Amino acid sequence: MNVPMLDLVAQYQTIKNEVLPAMMQVIETQQFIMGASVPQLETEVARLSHAKHGIGCASGTDALLLPLKALNLTPGDEVITTPFTFFATAGTIHNAGGTPVFVDIQPDTFNIDPAAVKRAITPRTRAIMPVHLYGQMADMLELMAIAKSRGIKLIEDAAQAIGARRKIDGEWRVAGELGWVTGYSFFPSKNLGAWGDGGMMVTSDDAGAERLRKLRLHGGARQYHHDEVGTNSRLDTLQAAVLLAKLPHLAQWSAQRREHAAYYTKAFADIPQVKPPYVDPSNEHIFHQYTLRAERRDELQARLKKEGIGHAVYYPIPLHRQPCFAHLGYKDGSLPQAEHASREAISLPIYPELTRAQLDRVIDTIRGFYQ
Ligand SMILES: *Cc1c(COP(=O)(O)O)cnc(C)c1O
């Protein structure tokens, strides 16, 4: 039995009778650009995020780029972020005219280390961009305190964390609620995936929302009036319709991911060579990824490949070691926790539609490898 890393066809089979009519409705009206589904989805996602405004855009990458653009960075302005993330997190800082400043991660959660953020603050720091990696929120309370005391912005990269929660002072706070602006991705493999590219920003800052709405539409709220230079980064109406149809399932899908994760973690308890993901007791994880630390990771990967078991290494090269950022001067050993994680991390299939038999097959293969 092969076990794919992700099986979007399995999900499609369960929801096509809801999604296809929603798409047909858009097609019948031919309102492909900023049709009714877009503001509807914006309202729904803002509500889910406990935020006032949702602003759809073309991708998760743009959902980070546009708020960074709204900061009007000038050369030498710094944005502190994690090196252990998807490339877009740092690529957008560069493309917005800023300098990414990478700091190390916490080895247990793989998320940005607030103590390291604090040490990296300079007079040029304009923002902090934490990533809620794999679907588990970063230590927002600490990060908010740092940002507030320095008067700098907090931009959440929640591309992997829509619906994730964290208990702060006894209350559940969600991804998207605590930062200045939060970016989501609707890339098809994300927990809430479109049938193409898509993204959204959420914020409770009225002026910020206004600015982001302009930036995604060539800098003008009114057609042919341009207050500043923006770009074309709209969320496609067809994608918004797909997402609206899928959204009611999201909580259930994330719950199924958590169940699979608990099943794996229990089974791996007696395999000392692998370390299951640590879930901070304050967090409700949505398991966008289920990521082990594994001894002899590359050999394990080869075995899984041979056995037809899906897996992935997120991320094999931390961003401070990427050739495009060589000019920033980081060296091997500069950020040891991120580098260590990049040598040990391996993600296993965790999509909601996995069967017990498939989970067992993954577990047995890993057990067999270490025996
Ligand atoms: C997927 C992802 C993005 C970018 O989203 P796209 O929709 O692919 O542009 C940004 N940051 C992280 C952490 C991601 O996982």
Short mmCIF file of C-alpha atoms and ligand atoms in Angstrom, two decimals:
data_model
loop_
_atom_site.label_atom_id
_atom_site.label_comp_id
_atom_site.label_asym_id
_atom_site.label_seq_id
_atom_site.Cartn_x
_atom_site.Cartn_y
_atom_site.Cartn_z
CA MET A 1 0.00 0.00 0.00
CA ASN A 2 1.39 3.37 -1.04
CA VAL A 3 0.66 6.31 1.23
CA PRO A 4 0.87 9.69 -0.52
CA MET A 5 2.11 12.76 1.33
CA LEU A 6 -1.12 14.50 0.35
CA ASP A 7 -4.19 13.25 -1.50
CA LEU A 8 -6.24 16.19 -2.72
CA VAL A 9 -8.34 13.89 -4.90
CA ALA A 10 -9.58 12.10 -1.77
CA GLN A 11 -10.77 15.44 -0.40
CA TYR A 12 -12.25 16.47 -3.74
CA GLN A 13 -14.44 13.34 -3.77
CA THR A 14 -16.00 14.32 -0.43
CA ILE A 15 -16.81 17.94 -1.32
CA LYS A 16 -17.27 18.17 -5.06
CA ASN A 17 -21.06 18.31 -4.76
CA GLU A 18 -20.69 21.46 -2.69
CA VAL A 19 -17.82 23.13 -4.52
CA LEU A 20 -18.80 22.56 -8.14
CA PRO A 21 -22.23 24.28 -7.88
CA ALA A 22 -20.57 27.23 -6.11
CA MET A 23 -18.13 27.55 -8.99
CA MET A 24 -20.91 27.18 -11.54
CA GLN A 25 -22.73 30.07 -9.93
CA VAL A 26 -19.73 32.33 -10.50
CA ILE A 27 -19.43 31.10 -14.06
CA GLU A 28 -23.11 31.74 -14.74
CA THR A 29 -22.75 35.37 -13.59
CA GLN A 30 -19.32 35.83 -15.27
CA GLN A 31 -18.24 38.02 -12.32
CA PHE A 32 -14.68 36.74 -12.21
CA ILE A 33 -13.03 39.84 -10.74
CA MET A 34 -14.08 40.93 -7.24
CA GLY A 35 -17.42 39.13 -7.49
CA ALA A 36 -19.69 38.64 -4.49
CA SER A 37 -17.80 35.59 -3.16
CA VAL A 38 -14.71 37.70 -2.46
CA PRO A 39 -16.22 40.06 0.15
CA GLN A 40 -18.21 37.15 1.58
CA LEU A 41 -15.05 35.15 2.14
CA GLU A 42 -13.28 38.22 3.51
CA THR A 43 -16.02 38.60 6.11
CA GLU A 44 -15.88 34.92 7.06
CA VAL A 45 -12.11 34.74 7.37
CA ALA A 46 -11.98 37.99 9.35
CA ARG A 47 -14.57 36.55 11.75
CA LEU A 48 -12.61 33.32 12.11
CA SER A 49 -9.52 35.42 12.89
CA HIS A 50 -11.27 37.70 15.43
CA ALA A 51 -10.22 40.59 13.17
CA LYS A 52 -12.20 43.50 11.73
CA HIS A 53 -11.06 43.30 8.13
CA GLY A 54 -10.21 40.61 5.61
CA ILE A 55 -8.54 41.65 2.37
CA GLY A 56 -8.23 38.95 -0.26
CA CYS A 57 -5.16 38.87 -2.47
CA ALA A 58 -3.51 36.71 -5.09
CA SER A 59 -1.34 34.48 -2.88
CA GLY A 60 0.06 33.92 0.58
CA THR A 61 3.24 35.55 -0.63
CA ASP A 62 1.37 38.75 -1.50
CA ALA A 63 -0.46 38.58 1.84
CA LEU A 64 2.98 39.16 3.41
CA LEU A 65 4.41 41.45 0.73
CA LEU A 66 1.57 44.01 0.81
CA PRO A 67 1.69 44.73 4.59
CA LEU A 68 5.48 44.98 4.32
CA LYS A 69 5.03 47.46 1.43
CA ALA A 70 2.64 49.40 3.63
CA LEU A 71 5.55 49.99 6.05
CA ASN A 72 7.37 52.09 3.39
CA LEU A 73 10.69 50.45 4.18
CA THR A 74 13.80 52.32 3.13
CA PRO A 75 17.17 50.67 2.38
CA GLY A 76 18.69 49.36 5.58
CA ASP A 77 15.37 48.95 7.39
CA GLU A 78 15.29 45.60 9.15
CA VAL A 79 12.57 43.00 9.66
CA ILE A 80 13.32 40.24 12.14
CA THR A 81 12.15 36.76 11.18
CA THR A 82 12.91 33.05 11.42
CA PRO A 83 15.23 31.25 9.02
CA PHE A 84 13.29 28.00 9.43
CA THR A 85 10.33 28.66 7.16
CA PHE A 86 9.17 28.69 3.56
CA PHE A 87 11.15 31.07 1.38
CA ALA A 88 8.32 33.60 0.95
CA THR A 89 8.66 34.80 4.54
CA ALA A 90 12.07 36.33 3.88
CA GLY A 91 11.74 36.84 0.13
CA THR A 92 8.92 39.31 0.70
CA ILE A 93 11.01 41.32 3.20
CA HIS A 94 13.68 41.67 0.54
CA ASN A 95 11.15 42.50 -2.19
CA ALA A 96 9.54 45.16 -0.01
CA GLY A 97 12.91 46.90 0.19
CA GLY A 98 13.93 45.71 3.65
CA THR A 99 16.69 43.55 5.07
CA PRO A 100 15.70 40.25 6.63
CA VAL A 101 17.34 39.72 10.02
CA PHE A 102 17.30 36.05 10.89
CA VAL A 103 17.23 34.86 14.48
CA ASP A 104 17.26 31.35 15.84
CA ILE A 105 14.30 29.13 16.69
CA GLN A 106 13.16 27.33 19.81
CA PRO A 107 14.22 23.72 19.39
CA ASP A 108 11.00 22.24 20.76
CA THR A 109 8.34 24.08 18.69
CA PHE A 110 10.61 25.11 15.76
CA ASN A 111 9.14 28.62 16.14
CA ILE A 112 11.04 31.91 16.43
CA ASP A 113 12.73 32.45 19.80
CA PRO A 114 11.49 35.70 21.42
CA ALA A 115 14.70 36.06 23.45
CA ALA A 116 16.69 36.01 20.21
CA VAL A 117 14.30 38.56 18.70
CA LYS A 118 14.92 40.87 21.63
CA ARG A 119 18.70 40.64 21.17
CA ALA A 120 18.39 41.41 17.45
CA ILE A 121 16.46 44.68 17.81
CA THR A 122 18.33 47.72 16.49
CA PRO A 123 17.30 51.31 15.79
CA ARG A 124 16.60 50.13 12.19
CA THR A 125 14.14 47.39 13.19
CA ARG A 126 10.75 48.14 11.66
CA ALA A 127 8.86 44.90 12.16
CA ILE A 128 8.92 41.37 13.50
CA MET A 129 7.53 38.61 11.32
CA PRO A 130 6.90 35.37 13.24
CA VAL A 131 5.72 32.26 11.42
CA HIS A 132 3.25 29.90 13.08
CA LEU A 133 5.19 26.95 11.75
CA TYR A 134 3.50 23.68 10.84
CA GLY A 135 0.24 25.01 12.33
CA GLN A 136 1.37 25.85 15.85
CA MET A 137 1.36 29.46 17.02
CA ALA A 138 4.56 31.19 18.04
CA ASP A 139 4.97 32.76 21.47
CA MET A 140 2.87 35.81 20.62
CA LEU A 141 2.65 37.24 24.13
CA GLU A 142 6.42 37.74 24.33
CA LEU A 143 6.60 39.01 20.75
CA MET A 144 3.76 41.48 21.30
CA ALA A 145 5.50 42.86 24.37
CA ILE A 146 8.73 43.38 22.42
CA ALA A 147 6.94 44.99 19.46
CA LYS A 148 4.88 47.26 21.67
CA SER A 149 7.82 48.47 23.74
CA ARG A 150 9.73 49.42 20.57
CA GLY A 151 6.76 50.77 18.62
CA ILE A 152 7.29 48.32 15.77
CA LYS A 153 4.83 46.21 13.82
CA LEU A 154 4.12 42.52 14.20
CA ILE A 155 3.19 40.78 10.94
CA GLU A 156 2.05 37.18 11.42
CA ASP A 157 2.87 34.64 8.74
CA ALA A 158 -0.11 32.33 9.34
CA ALA A 159 0.12 30.62 5.95
CA GLN A 160 0.20 27.28 7.77
CA ALA A 161 -1.98 28.19 10.72
CA ILE A 162 -5.51 29.24 9.79
CA GLY A 163 -7.70 28.43 12.80
CA ALA A 164 -4.80 27.69 15.17
CA ARG A 165 -5.31 28.93 18.72
CA ARG A 166 -3.22 29.77 21.76
CA LYS A 167 -4.36 30.27 25.33
CA ILE A 168 -3.10 33.58 26.66
CA ASP A 169 -4.06 34.66 30.19
CA GLY A 170 -6.73 31.96 30.22
CA GLU A 171 -8.34 33.02 26.95
CA TRP A 172 -8.17 31.45 23.51
CA ARG A 173 -6.61 33.84 21.01
CA VAL A 174 -6.41 32.84 17.37
CA ALA A 175 -3.81 33.26 14.68
CA GLY A 176 -4.64 36.56 12.99
CA GLU A 177 -5.94 38.28 16.08
CA LEU A 178 -2.78 39.50 17.75
CA GLY A 179 -0.49 40.92 15.08
CA TRP A 180 -0.91 44.16 13.16
CA VAL A 181 -1.57 42.28 9.93
CA THR A 182 -1.70 38.53 9.37
CA GLY A 183 -1.14 36.77 6.06
CA TYR A 184 -2.87 33.54 5.06
CA SER A 185 -2.16 31.33 2.07
CA PHE A 186 -4.79 29.32 0.22
CA PHE A 187 -2.22 27.35 -1.77
CA PRO A 188 -3.94 24.00 -2.53
CA SER A 189 -1.89 22.00 -0.01
CA LYS A 190 -2.64 24.32 2.93
CA ASN A 191 -5.28 23.34 5.52
CA LEU A 192 -7.75 25.58 3.68
CA GLY A 193 -6.64 25.21 0.08
CA ALA A 194 -8.09 26.79 -3.04
CA TRP A 195 -8.08 25.16 -6.47
CA GLY A 196 -5.28 27.47 -7.50
CA ASP A 197 -3.40 30.33 -5.86
CA GLY A 198 -4.97 32.65 -3.31
CA GLY A 199 -4.27 34.53 -0.11
CA MET A 200 -5.76 36.88 2.44
CA MET A 201 -4.67 39.53 4.90
CA VAL A 202 -6.59 40.22 8.10
CA THR A 203 -6.22 43.21 10.40
CA SER A 204 -8.21 45.24 12.90
CA ASP A 205 -6.48 48.48 11.93
CA ASP A 206 -8.99 50.49 9.85
CA ALA A 207 -6.39 52.71 8.21
CA GLY A 208 -4.13 49.72 7.57
CA ALA A 209 -6.98 47.83 5.91
CA GLU A 210 -7.73 50.81 3.67
CA ARG A 211 -4.09 50.96 2.65
CA LEU A 212 -3.92 47.23 1.88
CA ARG A 213 -7.10 47.44 -0.21
CA LYS A 214 -5.44 50.14 -2.29
CA LEU A 215 -2.13 48.34 -2.60
CA ARG A 216 -3.80 45.25 -4.09
CA LEU A 217 -5.57 47.42 -6.71
CA HIS A 218 -2.78 49.54 -8.18
CA GLY A 219 -2.83 51.97 -5.29
CA GLY A 220 -6.31 53.35 -5.86
CA ALA A 221 -9.58 52.76 -4.05
CA ARG A 222 -11.34 54.35 -7.05
CA GLN A 223 -10.66 53.10 -10.53
CA TYR A 224 -8.23 55.29 -12.50
CA HIS A 225 -7.32 57.32 -9.36
CA HIS A 226 -3.91 56.31 -7.99
CA ASP A 227 -2.84 57.63 -4.62
CA GLU A 228 0.29 55.51 -4.71
CA VAL A 229 1.81 52.74 -6.79
CA GLY A 230 0.36 49.36 -5.92
CA THR A 231 -0.08 46.20 -7.91
CA ASN A 232 -2.70 43.77 -9.17
CA SER A 233 -3.13 41.25 -6.41
CA ARG A 234 -6.79 40.32 -6.20
CA LEU A 235 -8.28 37.08 -4.96
CA ASP A 236 -9.99 35.41 -7.91
CA THR A 237 -13.78 35.12 -7.49
CA LEU A 238 -13.75 31.44 -8.51
CA GLN A 239 -11.18 30.71 -5.83
CA ALA A 240 -13.21 32.64 -3.26
CA ALA A 241 -16.25 30.51 -4.17
CA VAL A 242 -14.23 27.30 -3.72
CA LEU A 243 -12.94 28.51 -0.37
CA LEU A 244 -16.39 29.57 0.86
CA ALA A 245 -17.68 26.08 0.08
CA LYS A 246 -14.73 24.46 1.85
CA LEU A 247 -14.59 26.74 4.89
CA PRO A 248 -17.39 25.00 6.89
CA HIS A 249 -15.26 21.82 6.83
CA LEU A 250 -12.06 23.42 8.07
CA ALA A 251 -12.52 22.85 11.81
CA GLN A 252 -13.40 19.18 11.24
CA TRP A 253 -10.41 18.69 8.93
CA SER A 254 -8.06 20.22 11.47
CA ALA A 255 -9.57 18.01 14.20
CA GLN A 256 -8.92 14.93 12.03
CA ARG A 257 -5.33 16.05 11.56
CA ARG A 258 -4.99 16.33 15.34
CA GLU A 259 -6.40 12.82 15.76
CA HIS A 260 -3.90 11.41 13.27
CA ALA A 261 -1.11 13.27 15.04
CA ALA A 262 -2.11 11.82 18.40
CA TYR A 263 -2.18 8.33 16.86
CA TYR A 264 1.32 8.73 15.39
CA THR A 265 2.72 10.24 18.57
CA LYS A 266 1.40 7.38 20.71
CA ALA A 267 2.87 4.81 18.32
CA PHE A 268 6.26 6.54 18.18
CA ALA A 269 6.60 6.67 21.95
CA ASP A 270 8.64 3.46 21.99
CA ILE A 271 10.94 4.38 19.09
CA PRO A 272 13.74 6.33 20.77
CA GLN A 273 15.31 7.35 17.44
CA VAL A 274 12.39 9.62 16.56
CA LYS A 275 11.07 12.59 18.46
CA PRO A 276 7.39 13.39 17.79
CA PRO A 277 6.39 17.05 17.47
CA TYR A 278 6.18 18.96 20.72
CA VAL A 279 2.90 20.74 21.27
CA ASP A 280 3.15 23.68 23.65
CA PRO A 281 0.37 23.05 26.22
CA SER A 282 -0.92 26.58 25.55
CA ASN A 283 -1.45 25.77 21.88
CA GLU A 284 -4.12 24.09 19.84
CA HIS A 285 -2.09 22.85 16.89
CA ILE A 286 -3.76 22.44 13.49
CA PHE A 287 -1.03 20.11 12.17
CA HIS A 288 -0.52 21.56 8.76
CA GLN A 289 2.53 19.34 9.03
CA TYR A 290 3.38 16.48 11.39
CA THR A 291 7.13 16.83 11.73
CA LEU A 292 9.47 14.44 13.53
CA ARG A 293 13.05 14.86 14.49
CA ALA A 294 14.66 11.68 13.29
CA GLU A 295 18.07 10.08 13.72
CA ARG A 296 19.69 9.16 10.39
CA ARG A 297 17.06 11.31 8.74
CA ASP A 298 18.38 11.01 5.20
CA GLU A 299 18.53 7.20 5.40
CA LEU A 300 15.00 7.11 6.79
CA GLN A 301 13.91 9.32 3.92
CA ALA A 302 15.43 6.91 1.40
CA ARG A 303 13.64 3.99 3.04
CA LEU A 304 10.28 5.78 2.99
CA LYS A 305 10.79 6.61 -0.66
CA LYS A 306 11.59 2.99 -1.49
CA GLU A 307 8.48 1.83 0.39
CA GLY A 308 6.16 4.28 -1.36
CA ILE A 309 5.48 6.33 1.76
CA GLY A 310 5.01 10.05 1.27
CA HIS A 311 7.26 12.37 3.27
CA ALA A 312 8.94 15.74 2.92
CA VAL A 313 11.74 17.72 4.46
CA TYR A 314 10.56 21.18 5.51
CA TYR A 315 13.09 22.80 5.34
CA PRO A 316 16.42 21.32 4.20
CA ILE A 317 18.35 24.62 3.99
CA PRO A 318 17.56 27.38 6.47
CA LEU A 319 17.08 30.72 4.78
CA HIS A 320 20.19 32.35 6.27
CA ARG A 321 22.25 29.76 4.35
CA GLN A 322 20.57 30.34 0.98
CA PRO A 323 22.87 31.70 -1.74
CA CYS A 324 20.55 34.67 -2.39
CA PHE A 325 21.14 35.87 1.19
CA ALA A 326 24.90 35.23 1.25
CA HIS A 327 25.48 39.01 1.26
CA LEU A 328 23.89 39.16 4.72
CA GLY A 329 26.98 37.43 6.09
CA TYR A 330 25.53 34.51 8.05
CA LYS A 331 27.80 31.49 8.35
CA ASP A 332 27.50 27.82 9.05
CA GLY A 333 26.82 27.74 12.78
CA SER A 334 25.34 31.27 12.95
CA LEU A 335 21.89 29.94 13.90
CA PRO A 336 22.60 26.46 15.26
CA GLN A 337 19.07 25.46 16.24
CA ALA A 338 17.68 26.17 12.79
CA GLU A 339 20.58 24.37 11.15
CA HIS A 340 20.16 21.38 13.45
CA ALA A 341 16.43 21.24 12.72
CA SER A 342 17.10 21.31 8.98
CA ARG A 343 19.19 18.14 9.38
CA GLU A 344 16.68 16.27 11.55
CA ALA A 345 13.19 17.31 10.50
CA ILE A 346 10.99 15.05 8.41
CA SER A 347 7.27 15.49 7.84
CA LEU A 348 4.85 12.58 7.43
CA PRO A 349 1.44 12.32 5.73
CA ILE A 350 -1.17 13.99 7.97
CA TYR A 351 -4.02 14.97 5.63
CA PRO A 352 -7.54 14.45 7.06
CA GLU A 353 -8.66 11.65 4.72
CA LEU A 354 -5.87 9.24 5.76
CA THR A 355 -7.16 5.86 6.91
CA ARG A 356 -6.06 3.93 9.99
CA ALA A 357 -4.48 1.34 7.69
CA GLN A 358 -2.41 4.03 5.99
CA LEU A 359 -1.27 5.48 9.32
CA ASP A 360 -0.29 1.97 10.47
CA ARG A 361 1.67 1.42 7.29
CA VAL A 362 3.67 4.62 7.91
CA ILE A 363 4.29 3.66 11.53
CA ASP A 364 5.32 0.07 10.71
CA THR A 365 7.74 1.23 8.05
CA ILE A 366 9.45 3.63 10.44
CA ARG A 367 9.54 1.01 13.19
CA GLY A 368 11.01 -1.49 10.73
CA PHE A 369 13.71 0.96 9.67
CA TYR A 370 15.03 1.45 13.20
CA GLN A 371 14.81 -2.22 14.26
C1 LIG B 1 2.79 28.61 1.77
C2 LIG B 1 3.55 29.60 2.57
C3 LIG B 1 3.71 30.95 2.15
C4 LIG B 1 3.35 31.45 0.78
O1 LIG B 1 2.09 31.17 0.33
P1 LIG B 1 1.79 31.10 -1.26
O2 LIG B 1 0.29 31.09 -1.27
O3 LIG B 1 2.38 29.83 -1.75
O4 LIG B 1 2.36 32.30 -1.89
C5 LIG B 1 4.33 31.83 3.02
N1 LIG B 1 4.80 31.44 4.21
C6 LIG B 1 4.69 30.16 4.64
C7 LIG B 1 5.21 29.80 5.99
C8 LIG B 1 4.08 29.20 3.83
O5 LIG B 1 3.99 27.94 4.26
#
